Short mmCIF file of C-alpha atoms and ligand atoms in Angstrom, two decimals:
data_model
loop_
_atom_site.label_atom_id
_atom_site.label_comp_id
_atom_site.label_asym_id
_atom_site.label_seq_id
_atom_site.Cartn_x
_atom_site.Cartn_y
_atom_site.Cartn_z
CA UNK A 1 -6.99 10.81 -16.79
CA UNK A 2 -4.18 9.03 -18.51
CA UNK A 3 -1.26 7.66 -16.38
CA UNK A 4 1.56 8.62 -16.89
CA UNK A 5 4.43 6.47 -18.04
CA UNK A 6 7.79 5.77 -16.48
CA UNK A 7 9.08 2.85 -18.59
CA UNK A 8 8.28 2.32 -22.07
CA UNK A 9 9.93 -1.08 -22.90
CA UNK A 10 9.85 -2.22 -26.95
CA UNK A 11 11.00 -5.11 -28.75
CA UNK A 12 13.45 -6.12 -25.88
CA UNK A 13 15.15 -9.05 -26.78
CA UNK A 14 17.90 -11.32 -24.55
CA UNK A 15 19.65 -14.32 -25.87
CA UNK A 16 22.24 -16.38 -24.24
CA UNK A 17 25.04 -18.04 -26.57
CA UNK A 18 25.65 -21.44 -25.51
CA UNK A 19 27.57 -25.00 -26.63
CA UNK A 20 24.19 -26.03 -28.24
CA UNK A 21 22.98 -22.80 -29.53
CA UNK A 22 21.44 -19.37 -29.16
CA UNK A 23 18.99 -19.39 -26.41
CA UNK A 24 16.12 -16.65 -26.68
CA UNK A 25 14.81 -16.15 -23.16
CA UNK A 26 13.25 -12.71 -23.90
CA UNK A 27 12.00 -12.22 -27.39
CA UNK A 28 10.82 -8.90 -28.60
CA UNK A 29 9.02 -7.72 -25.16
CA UNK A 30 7.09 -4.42 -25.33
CA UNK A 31 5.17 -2.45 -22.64
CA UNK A 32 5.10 0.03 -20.31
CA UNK A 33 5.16 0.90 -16.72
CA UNK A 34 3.46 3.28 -15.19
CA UNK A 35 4.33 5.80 -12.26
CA UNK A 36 3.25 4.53 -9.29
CA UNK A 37 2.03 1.23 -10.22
CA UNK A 38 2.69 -2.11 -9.10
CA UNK A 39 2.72 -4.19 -12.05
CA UNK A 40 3.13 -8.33 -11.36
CA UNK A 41 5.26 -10.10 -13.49
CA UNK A 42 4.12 -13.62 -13.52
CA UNK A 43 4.89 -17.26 -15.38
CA UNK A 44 6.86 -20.63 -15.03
CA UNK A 45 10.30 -20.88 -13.87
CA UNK A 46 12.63 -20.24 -17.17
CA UNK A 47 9.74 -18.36 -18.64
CA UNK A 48 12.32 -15.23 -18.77
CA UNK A 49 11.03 -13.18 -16.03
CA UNK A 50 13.75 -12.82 -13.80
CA UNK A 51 16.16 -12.22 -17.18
CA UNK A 52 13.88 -9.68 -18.03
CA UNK A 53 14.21 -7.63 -14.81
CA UNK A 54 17.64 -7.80 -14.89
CA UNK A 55 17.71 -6.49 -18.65
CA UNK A 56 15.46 -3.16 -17.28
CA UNK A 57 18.72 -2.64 -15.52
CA UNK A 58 21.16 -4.09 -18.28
CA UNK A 59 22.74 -6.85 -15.92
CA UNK A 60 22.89 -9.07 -18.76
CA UNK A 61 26.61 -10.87 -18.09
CA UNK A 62 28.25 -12.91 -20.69
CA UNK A 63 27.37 -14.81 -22.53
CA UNK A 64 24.18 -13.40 -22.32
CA UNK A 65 23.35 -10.03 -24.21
CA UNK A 66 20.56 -7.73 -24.75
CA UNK A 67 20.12 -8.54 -28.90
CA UNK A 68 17.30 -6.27 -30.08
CA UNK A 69 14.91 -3.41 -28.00
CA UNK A 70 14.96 0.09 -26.10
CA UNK A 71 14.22 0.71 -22.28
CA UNK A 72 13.46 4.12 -22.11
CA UNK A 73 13.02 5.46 -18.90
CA UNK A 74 11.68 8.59 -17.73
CA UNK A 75 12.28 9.78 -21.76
CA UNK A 76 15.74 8.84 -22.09
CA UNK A 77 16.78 5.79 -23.38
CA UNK A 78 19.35 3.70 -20.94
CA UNK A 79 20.62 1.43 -23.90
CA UNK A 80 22.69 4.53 -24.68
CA UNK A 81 23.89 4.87 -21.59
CA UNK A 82 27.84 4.52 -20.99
CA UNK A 83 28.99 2.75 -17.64
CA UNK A 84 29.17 6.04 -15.47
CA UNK A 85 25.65 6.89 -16.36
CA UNK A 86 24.43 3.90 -15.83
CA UNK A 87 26.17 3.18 -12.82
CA UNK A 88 24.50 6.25 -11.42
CA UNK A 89 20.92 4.73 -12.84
CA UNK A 90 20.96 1.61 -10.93
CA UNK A 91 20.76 2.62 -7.10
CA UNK A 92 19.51 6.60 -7.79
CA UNK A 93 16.66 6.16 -10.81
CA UNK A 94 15.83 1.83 -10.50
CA UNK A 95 17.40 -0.48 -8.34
CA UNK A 96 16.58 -4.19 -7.30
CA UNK A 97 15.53 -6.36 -4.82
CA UNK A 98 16.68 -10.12 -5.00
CA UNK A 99 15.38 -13.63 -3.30
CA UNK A 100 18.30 -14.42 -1.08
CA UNK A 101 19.38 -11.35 1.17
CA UNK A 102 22.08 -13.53 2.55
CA UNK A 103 24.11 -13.64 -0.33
CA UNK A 104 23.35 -9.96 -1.32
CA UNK A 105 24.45 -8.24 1.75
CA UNK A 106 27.84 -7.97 2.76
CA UNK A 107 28.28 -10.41 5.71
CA UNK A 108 31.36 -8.09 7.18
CA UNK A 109 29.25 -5.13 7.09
CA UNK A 110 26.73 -4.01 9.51
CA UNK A 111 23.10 -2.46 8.11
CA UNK A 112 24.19 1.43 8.98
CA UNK A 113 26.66 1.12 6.94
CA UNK A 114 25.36 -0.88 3.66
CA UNK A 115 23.01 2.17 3.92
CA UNK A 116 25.52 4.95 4.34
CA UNK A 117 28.07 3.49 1.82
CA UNK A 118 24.75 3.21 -0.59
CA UNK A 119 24.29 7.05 -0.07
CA UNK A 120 27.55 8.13 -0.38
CA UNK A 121 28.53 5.95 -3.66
CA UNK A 122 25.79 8.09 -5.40
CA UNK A 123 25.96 10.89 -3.54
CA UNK A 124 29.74 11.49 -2.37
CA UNK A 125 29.05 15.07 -1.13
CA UNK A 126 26.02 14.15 1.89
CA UNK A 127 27.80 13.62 5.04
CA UNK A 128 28.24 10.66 7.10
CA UNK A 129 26.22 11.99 9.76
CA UNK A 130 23.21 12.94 7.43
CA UNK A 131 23.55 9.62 5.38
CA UNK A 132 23.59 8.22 9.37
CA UNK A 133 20.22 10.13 10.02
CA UNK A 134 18.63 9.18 6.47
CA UNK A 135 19.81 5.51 7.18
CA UNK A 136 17.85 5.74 10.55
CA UNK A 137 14.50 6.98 8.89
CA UNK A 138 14.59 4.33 6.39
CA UNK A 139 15.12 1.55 8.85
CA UNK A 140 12.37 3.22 10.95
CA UNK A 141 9.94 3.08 8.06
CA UNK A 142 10.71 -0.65 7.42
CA UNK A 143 9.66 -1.50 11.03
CA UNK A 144 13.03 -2.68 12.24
CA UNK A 145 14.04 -1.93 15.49
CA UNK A 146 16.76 1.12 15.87
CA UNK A 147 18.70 -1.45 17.71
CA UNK A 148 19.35 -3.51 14.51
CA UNK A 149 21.55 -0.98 13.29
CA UNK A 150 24.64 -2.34 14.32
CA UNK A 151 23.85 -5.74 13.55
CA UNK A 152 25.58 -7.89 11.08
CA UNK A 153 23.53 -9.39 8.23
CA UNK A 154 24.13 -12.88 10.19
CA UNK A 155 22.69 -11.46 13.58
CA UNK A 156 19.17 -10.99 11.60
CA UNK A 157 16.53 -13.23 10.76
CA UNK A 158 15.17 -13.58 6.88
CA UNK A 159 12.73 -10.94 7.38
CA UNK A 160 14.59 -8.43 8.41
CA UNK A 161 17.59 -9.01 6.01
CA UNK A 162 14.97 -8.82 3.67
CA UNK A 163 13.73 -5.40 4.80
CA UNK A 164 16.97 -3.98 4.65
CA UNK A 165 17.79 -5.09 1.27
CA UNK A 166 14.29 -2.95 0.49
CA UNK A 167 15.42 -0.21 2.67
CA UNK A 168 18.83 -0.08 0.10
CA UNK A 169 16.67 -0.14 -2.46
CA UNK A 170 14.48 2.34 -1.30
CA UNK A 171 16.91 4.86 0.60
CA UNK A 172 17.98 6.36 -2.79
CA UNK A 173 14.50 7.40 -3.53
CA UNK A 174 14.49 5.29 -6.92
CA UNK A 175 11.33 5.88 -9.06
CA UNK A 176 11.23 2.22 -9.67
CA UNK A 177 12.05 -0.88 -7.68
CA UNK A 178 12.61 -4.38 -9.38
CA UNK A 179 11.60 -7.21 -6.45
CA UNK A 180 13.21 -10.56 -7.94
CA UNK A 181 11.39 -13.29 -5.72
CA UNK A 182 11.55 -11.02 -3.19
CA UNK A 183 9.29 -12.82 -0.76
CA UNK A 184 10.04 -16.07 -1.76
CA UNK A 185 12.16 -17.61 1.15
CA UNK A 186 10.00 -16.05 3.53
CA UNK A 187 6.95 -17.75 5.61
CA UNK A 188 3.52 -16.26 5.18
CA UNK A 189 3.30 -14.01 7.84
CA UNK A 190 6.67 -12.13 6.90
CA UNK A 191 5.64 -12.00 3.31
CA UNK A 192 2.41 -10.37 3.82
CA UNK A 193 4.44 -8.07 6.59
CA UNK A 194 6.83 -7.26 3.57
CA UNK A 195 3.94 -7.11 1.02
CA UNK A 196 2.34 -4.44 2.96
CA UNK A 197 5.03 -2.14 3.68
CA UNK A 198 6.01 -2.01 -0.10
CA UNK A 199 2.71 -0.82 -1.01
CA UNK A 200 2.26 1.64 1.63
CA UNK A 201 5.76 2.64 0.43
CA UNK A 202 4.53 2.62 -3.20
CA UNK A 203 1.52 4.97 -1.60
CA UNK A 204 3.73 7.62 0.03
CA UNK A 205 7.02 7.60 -2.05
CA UNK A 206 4.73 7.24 -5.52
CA UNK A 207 7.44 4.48 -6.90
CA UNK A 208 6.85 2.04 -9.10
CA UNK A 209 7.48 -1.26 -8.40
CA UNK A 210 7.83 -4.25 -10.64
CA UNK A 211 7.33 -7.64 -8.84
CA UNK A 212 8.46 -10.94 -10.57
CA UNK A 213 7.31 -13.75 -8.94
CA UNK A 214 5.49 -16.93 -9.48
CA UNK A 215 3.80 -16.42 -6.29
CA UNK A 216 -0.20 -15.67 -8.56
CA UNK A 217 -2.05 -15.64 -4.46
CA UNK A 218 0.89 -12.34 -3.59
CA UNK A 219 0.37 -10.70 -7.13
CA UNK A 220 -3.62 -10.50 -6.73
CA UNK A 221 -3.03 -8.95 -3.29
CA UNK A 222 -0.78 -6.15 -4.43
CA UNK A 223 -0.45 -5.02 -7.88
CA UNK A 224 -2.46 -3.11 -10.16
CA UNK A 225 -2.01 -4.74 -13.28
CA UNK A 226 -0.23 -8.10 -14.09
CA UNK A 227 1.63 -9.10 -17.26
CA UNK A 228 1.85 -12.92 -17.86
CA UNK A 229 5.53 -14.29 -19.73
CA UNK A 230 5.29 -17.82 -21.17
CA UNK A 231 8.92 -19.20 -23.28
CA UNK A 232 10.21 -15.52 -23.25
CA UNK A 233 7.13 -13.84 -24.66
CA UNK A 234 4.67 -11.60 -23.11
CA UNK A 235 1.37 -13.25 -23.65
CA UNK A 236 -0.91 -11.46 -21.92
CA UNK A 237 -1.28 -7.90 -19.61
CA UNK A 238 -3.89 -6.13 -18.21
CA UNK A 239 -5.90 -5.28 -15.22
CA UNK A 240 -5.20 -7.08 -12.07
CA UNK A 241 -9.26 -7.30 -11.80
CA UNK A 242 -10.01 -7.89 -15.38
CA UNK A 243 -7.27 -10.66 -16.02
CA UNK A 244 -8.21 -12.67 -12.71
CA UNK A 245 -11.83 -12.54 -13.49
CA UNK A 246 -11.79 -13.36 -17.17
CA UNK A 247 -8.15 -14.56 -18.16
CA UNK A 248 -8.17 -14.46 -22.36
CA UNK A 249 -4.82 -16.38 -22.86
CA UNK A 250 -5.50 -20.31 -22.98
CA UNK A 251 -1.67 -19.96 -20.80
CA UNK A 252 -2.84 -17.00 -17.95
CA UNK A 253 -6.36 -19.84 -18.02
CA UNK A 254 -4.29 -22.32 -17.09
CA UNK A 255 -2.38 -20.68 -14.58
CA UNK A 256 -4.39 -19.21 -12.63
CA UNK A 257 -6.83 -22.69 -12.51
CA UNK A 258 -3.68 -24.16 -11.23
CA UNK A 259 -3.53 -22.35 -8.24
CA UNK A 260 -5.30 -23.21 -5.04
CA UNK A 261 -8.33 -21.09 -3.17
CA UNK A 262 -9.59 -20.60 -0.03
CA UNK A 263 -13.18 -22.29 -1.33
CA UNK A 264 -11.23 -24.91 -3.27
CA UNK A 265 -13.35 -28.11 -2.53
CA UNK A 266 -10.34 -30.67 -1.62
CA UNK A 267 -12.14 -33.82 -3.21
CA UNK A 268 -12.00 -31.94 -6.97
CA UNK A 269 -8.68 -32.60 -8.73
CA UNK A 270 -6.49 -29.36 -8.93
CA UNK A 271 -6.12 -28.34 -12.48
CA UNK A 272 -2.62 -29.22 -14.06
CA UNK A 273 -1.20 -27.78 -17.10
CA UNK A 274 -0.40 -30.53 -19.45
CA UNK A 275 3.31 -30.71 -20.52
CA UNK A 276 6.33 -28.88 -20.38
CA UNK A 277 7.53 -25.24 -21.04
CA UNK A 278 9.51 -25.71 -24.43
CA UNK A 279 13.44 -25.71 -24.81
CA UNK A 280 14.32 -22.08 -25.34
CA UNK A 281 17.01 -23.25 -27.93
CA UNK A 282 14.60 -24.57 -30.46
CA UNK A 283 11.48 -23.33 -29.87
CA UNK A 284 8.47 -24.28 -31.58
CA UNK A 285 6.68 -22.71 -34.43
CA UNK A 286 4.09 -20.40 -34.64
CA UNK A 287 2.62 -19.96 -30.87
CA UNK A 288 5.06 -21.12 -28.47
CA UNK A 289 2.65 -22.40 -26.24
CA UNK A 290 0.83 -24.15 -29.42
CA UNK A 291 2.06 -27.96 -28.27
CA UNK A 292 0.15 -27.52 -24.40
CA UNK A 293 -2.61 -25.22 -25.85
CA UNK A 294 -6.09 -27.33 -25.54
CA UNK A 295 -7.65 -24.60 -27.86
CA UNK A 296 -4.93 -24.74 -30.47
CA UNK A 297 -5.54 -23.89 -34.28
CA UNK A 298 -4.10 -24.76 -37.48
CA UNK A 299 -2.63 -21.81 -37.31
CA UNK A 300 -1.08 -21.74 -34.00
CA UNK A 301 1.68 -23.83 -34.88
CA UNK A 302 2.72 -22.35 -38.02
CA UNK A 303 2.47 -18.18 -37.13
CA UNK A 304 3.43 -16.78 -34.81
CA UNK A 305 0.95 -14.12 -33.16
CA UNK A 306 1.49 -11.15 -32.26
CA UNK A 307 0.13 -8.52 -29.00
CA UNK A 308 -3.23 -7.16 -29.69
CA UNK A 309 -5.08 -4.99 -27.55
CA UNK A 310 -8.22 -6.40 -27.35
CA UNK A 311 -9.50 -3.43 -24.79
CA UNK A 312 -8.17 -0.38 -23.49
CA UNK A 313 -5.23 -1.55 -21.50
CA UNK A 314 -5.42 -5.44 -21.93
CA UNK A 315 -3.14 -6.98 -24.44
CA UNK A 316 -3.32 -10.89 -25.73
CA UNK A 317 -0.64 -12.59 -27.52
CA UNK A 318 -3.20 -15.33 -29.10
CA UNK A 319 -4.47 -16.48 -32.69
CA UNK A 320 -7.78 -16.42 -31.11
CA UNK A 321 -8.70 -13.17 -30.51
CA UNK A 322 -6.45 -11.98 -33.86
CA UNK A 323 -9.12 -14.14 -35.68
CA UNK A 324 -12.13 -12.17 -33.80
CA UNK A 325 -10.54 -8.85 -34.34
CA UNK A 326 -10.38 -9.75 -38.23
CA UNK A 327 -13.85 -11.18 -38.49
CA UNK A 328 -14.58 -7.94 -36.62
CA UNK A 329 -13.03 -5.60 -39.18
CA UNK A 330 -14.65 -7.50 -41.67
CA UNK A 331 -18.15 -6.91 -40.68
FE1 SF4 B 1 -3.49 -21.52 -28.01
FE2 SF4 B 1 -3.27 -20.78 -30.53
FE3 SF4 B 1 -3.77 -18.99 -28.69
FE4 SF4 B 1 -1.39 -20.13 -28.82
S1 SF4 B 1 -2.30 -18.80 -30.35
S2 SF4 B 1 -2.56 -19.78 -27.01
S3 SF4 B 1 -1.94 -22.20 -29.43
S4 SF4 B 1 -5.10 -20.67 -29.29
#
């Protein structure tokens, strides 16, 4: 059965205008998300990720801008939204979790009422006492104590601030939630805590949920599918199963080498990508990953190439399966 798709993203571009030039941290990004996945979002710090979740929402600020693309979601697309619409989108339809609760919540307000003033800004009409009751069924489902209620984000530990920032993602019943590092500036035990109450969430409440991390070890535990950014392009998506078996991209290779195992033998040498992630300002030619690439062709540094499916459902942004597909076709 085909799934069905929530968010059809093409040719989204972001570019930043600065003192020594246009920087392009998301260039021409298409694909889709499906309802009731949890797709992983993975790459390098500065590889665009965390711009490109904020674009799904259009939080681009000055002097950044959203240059080229549509996001349409749910059939309509939100670039042609004015500000009341999409106002109402963020919160109701998509909303966001970030990295540091602390500086997302409001440290003069307790959590009953981020979560009633969260209700009532999209939905002025429900009552204070059913926002109150709605608030206390969220905060049940998150597994914090009824007794937190009345706390202040202060009187909480990072967990739990955490959790709430979910529940106000959550208490809108959004069909997709955006988690921004989400986990990152928690220890293990909390993550994994977090990581399973969003997908049991994701299980009952069929949302989708985009995570962008850099965490590879929390991505393979949750999501379905993962798509792999490198310089602001998407260079490879697919199966969560598929990709971690048999990565394609020389990039996804190399990142997922990098990171450590439970069998990992501690005498061999960890694998470590050679070089640096390229200045967004003057990016190479051709394949921007062409200069760390130990499989590079002529080619590579001279076109760029573009995503081809190379099975159902598993895209590759490289000259070497382009050249296959040809010499395919040509057969
Ligand atoms: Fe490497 Fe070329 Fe593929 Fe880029 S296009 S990843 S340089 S082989």
């Amino acid at each position: 059965m085909e799934k069905e798709k929530l968010v059809k993203i093409r040719d989204l571009s972001v570019s930043y205008q600065t003192r020594i030039g246009t920087v392009s941290a998301v260039d021409h990004v298409s694909f889709d998300i499906y309802k009731g996945e949890i797709l992983g979002l993975v790459g390098e710090s500065g590889c665009g990720k965390s711009t490109f979740g904020k674009a799904l929402l259009r939080m681009i600020d000055p002097p950044g801008e959203i240059s080229s693309g549509e996001i349409i979601f749910n059939g309509e697309n939100i670039m042609e939204y004015d500000y009341d619409r999409l106002r109402d989108f963020r919160g109701r339809r998509a909303s966001m979790i970030f990295q540091d609760p602390m500086t997302s919540l409001n440290p003069v307000q307790r959590v009953d009422e981020h979560l009633i003033e969260t209700i009532q800004v999209h939905e002025p009409r429900t009552k204070q006492n059913l926002a109150l009751q709605r608030s206390k069924v969220m905060i049940e489902r998150l597994g914090i104590g009824m007794e937190r209620l009345l706390s202040y984000p202060h009187q909480l530990s990072g967990g739990m601030r955490q959790r709430v920032m979910t529940g106000i993602g959550l208490i809108l019943n959004a069909d997709l939630i955006i988690a921004d590092e989400a986990t990152t500036s928690l220890d293990v035990i909390v993550e994994a805590k977090l990581a399973d109450q969003l997908r049991e969430i994701r299980n009952d409440f069929g949302v989708s949920l985009l995570l962008i991390t850099h965490n590879i070890a929390l991505v393979a535990e949750m999501a379905d599918r993962i798509a792999v950014m490198y310089a602001g392009h998407l260079v490879e998506i697919g199966d969560i199963y598929k990709v971690f078996e048999k990565p394609k991209h020389p990039y996804t290779q190399g990142l997922l080498a990098s990171v450590p195992n439970i069998r990992f033998d501690t005498k061999e040498q960890l694998y470590k990508m050679p070089g640096e992630p390229p200045n967004l300002t003057h990016p190479p030619l051709g394949c921007r990953f062409h200069p760390r690439c130990p499989h590079a062709l002529p080619i590579c540094s001279q076109r760029e190439p573009s995503l081809l499916e190379i099975e159902a459902g598993w895209s590759v942004q490289c000259w070497l399966y382009q050249k296959q597909s040809n010499e395919e076709r040509s057969d």
